[in-house]
Amino acid sequence: MGRKVLSVLALTLILFGMFGASVLAGTVPEVPSGYVRLHYYRPDHQYEGWGLHLWGTGYDGPVVDWNAAAEITGFDEYGAFWDIPYKEG
């Protein structure tokens, strides 16, 4: 409870993930096959307590409980990122 959560629809995740991966290619670890990457930048660099809720068509991961958002996958010079499993169509 009281956890800050960044909630985004799966379709939006795919679009942002593809955008982030193409713009930042070569500066962050490669995006695994079957995943999209979502970058989240905070000017204050305070990411503690932030998570991500995932659902909808295209999302191919485990059910994310509202009380336990998906944890951040990693960090780079652009902030936090999530590698999100997806399926086409």
CSV table of C-alpha atoms in Angstrom, one decimal:
chain,number,residue,atom,x,y,z
A,1,MET,CA,0.0,0.0,0.0
A,2,GLY,CA,1.1,3.6,-0.6
A,3,ARG,CA,3.4,2.3,-3.4
A,4,LYS,CA,3.7,4.7,-6.3
A,5,VAL,CA,2.8,2.9,-9.5
A,6,LEU,CA,3.3,3.8,-13.1
A,7,SER,CA,0.3,2.2,-14.9
A,8,VAL,CA,0.4,1.8,-18.7
A,9,LEU,CA,-1.6,-0.2,-21.2
A,10,ALA,CA,0.3,-3.0,-23.0
A,11,LEU,CA,-0.2,-1.4,-26.4
A,12,THR,CA,1.4,1.8,-25.2
A,13,LEU,CA,4.3,-0.3,-23.6
A,14,ILE,CA,5.0,-1.9,-27.0
A,15,LEU,CA,5.2,1.5,-28.7
A,16,PHE,CA,7.4,3.1,-26.1
A,17,GLY,CA,9.5,0.0,-25.8
A,18,MET,CA,10.2,-0.1,-29.5
A,19,PHE,CA,10.9,3.6,-29.6
A,20,GLY,CA,13.3,3.5,-26.6
A,21,ALA,CA,15.1,0.4,-28.0
A,22,SER,CA,15.7,2.0,-31.4
A,23,VAL,CA,16.8,5.4,-30.1
A,24,LEU,CA,19.1,4.1,-27.5
A,25,ALA,CA,20.6,1.2,-29.5
A,26,GLY,CA,24.2,0.5,-28.5
A,27,THR,CA,24.0,2.5,-25.3
A,28,VAL,CA,22.1,0.0,-23.1
A,29,PRO,CA,22.1,-3.8,-22.9
A,30,GLU,CA,20.4,-5.4,-25.9
A,31,VAL,CA,16.7,-6.0,-25.6
A,32,PRO,CA,16.0,-9.8,-25.3
A,33,SER,CA,14.1,-11.4,-28.2
A,34,GLY,CA,10.4,-11.4,-27.5
A,35,TYR,CA,10.6,-8.3,-25.2
A,36,VAL,CA,10.1,-4.6,-25.5
A,37,ARG,CA,11.9,-2.1,-23.3
A,38,LEU,CA,10.2,0.8,-21.5
A,39,HIS,CA,12.5,3.5,-20.2
A,40,TYR,CA,11.3,5.8,-17.4
A,41,TYR,CA,13.3,8.9,-16.6
A,42,ARG,CA,12.9,11.0,-13.5
A,43,PRO,CA,14.8,14.3,-13.3
A,44,ASP,CA,15.3,13.7,-9.5
A,45,HIS,CA,16.6,10.1,-10.1
A,46,GLN,CA,14.4,8.8,-7.3
A,47,TYR,CA,13.1,5.5,-8.5
A,48,GLU,CA,12.6,3.7,-5.1
A,49,GLY,CA,9.0,2.6,-4.7
A,50,TRP,CA,8.1,2.8,-8.4
A,51,GLY,CA,6.7,-0.2,-10.2
A,52,LEU,CA,4.8,-1.0,-13.3
A,53,HIS,CA,1.3,-2.5,-13.8
A,54,LEU,CA,1.0,-4.6,-17.0
A,55,TRP,CA,-2.1,-6.1,-18.7
A,56,GLY,CA,-3.9,-6.4,-22.0
A,57,THR,CA,-3.4,-7.7,-25.4
A,58,GLY,CA,0.2,-8.2,-26.3
A,59,TYR,CA,1.5,-8.6,-22.8
A,60,ASP,CA,2.9,-12.1,-22.4
A,61,GLY,CA,4.1,-12.2,-18.8
A,62,PRO,CA,2.8,-13.3,-15.5
A,63,VAL,CA,-0.3,-11.6,-14.0
A,64,VAL,CA,0.7,-8.4,-12.1
A,65,ASP,CA,-1.1,-8.0,-8.9
A,66,TRP,CA,-2.2,-4.4,-8.0
A,67,ASN,CA,-0.5,-4.7,-4.7
A,68,ALA,CA,2.8,-6.0,-6.2
A,69,ALA,CA,3.8,-4.1,-9.4
A,70,ALA,CA,6.5,-5.4,-11.7
A,71,GLU,CA,9.9,-4.4,-10.4
A,72,ILE,CA,12.3,-2.4,-12.5
A,73,THR,CA,14.6,-4.6,-14.7
A,74,GLY,CA,17.6,-2.3,-14.7
A,75,PHE,CA,19.1,1.2,-14.8
A,76,ASP,CA,21.2,3.1,-17.3
A,77,GLU,CA,22.1,6.7,-18.1
A,78,TYR,CA,18.5,7.2,-19.3
A,79,GLY,CA,16.9,6.1,-16.0
A,80,ALA,CA,15.0,3.0,-15.0
A,81,PHE,CA,13.8,0.4,-17.6
A,82,TRP,CA,11.6,-2.6,-17.7
A,83,ASP,CA,12.1,-5.4,-20.3
A,84,ILE,CA,8.5,-6.6,-20.9
A,85,PRO,CA,7.6,-9.9,-22.6
A,86,TYR,CA,5.1,-9.5,-25.4
A,87,LYS,CA,3.4,-11.6,-28.1
A,88,GLU,CA,2.4,-10.3,-31.5
A,89,GLY,CA,-1.2,-10.2,-32.7
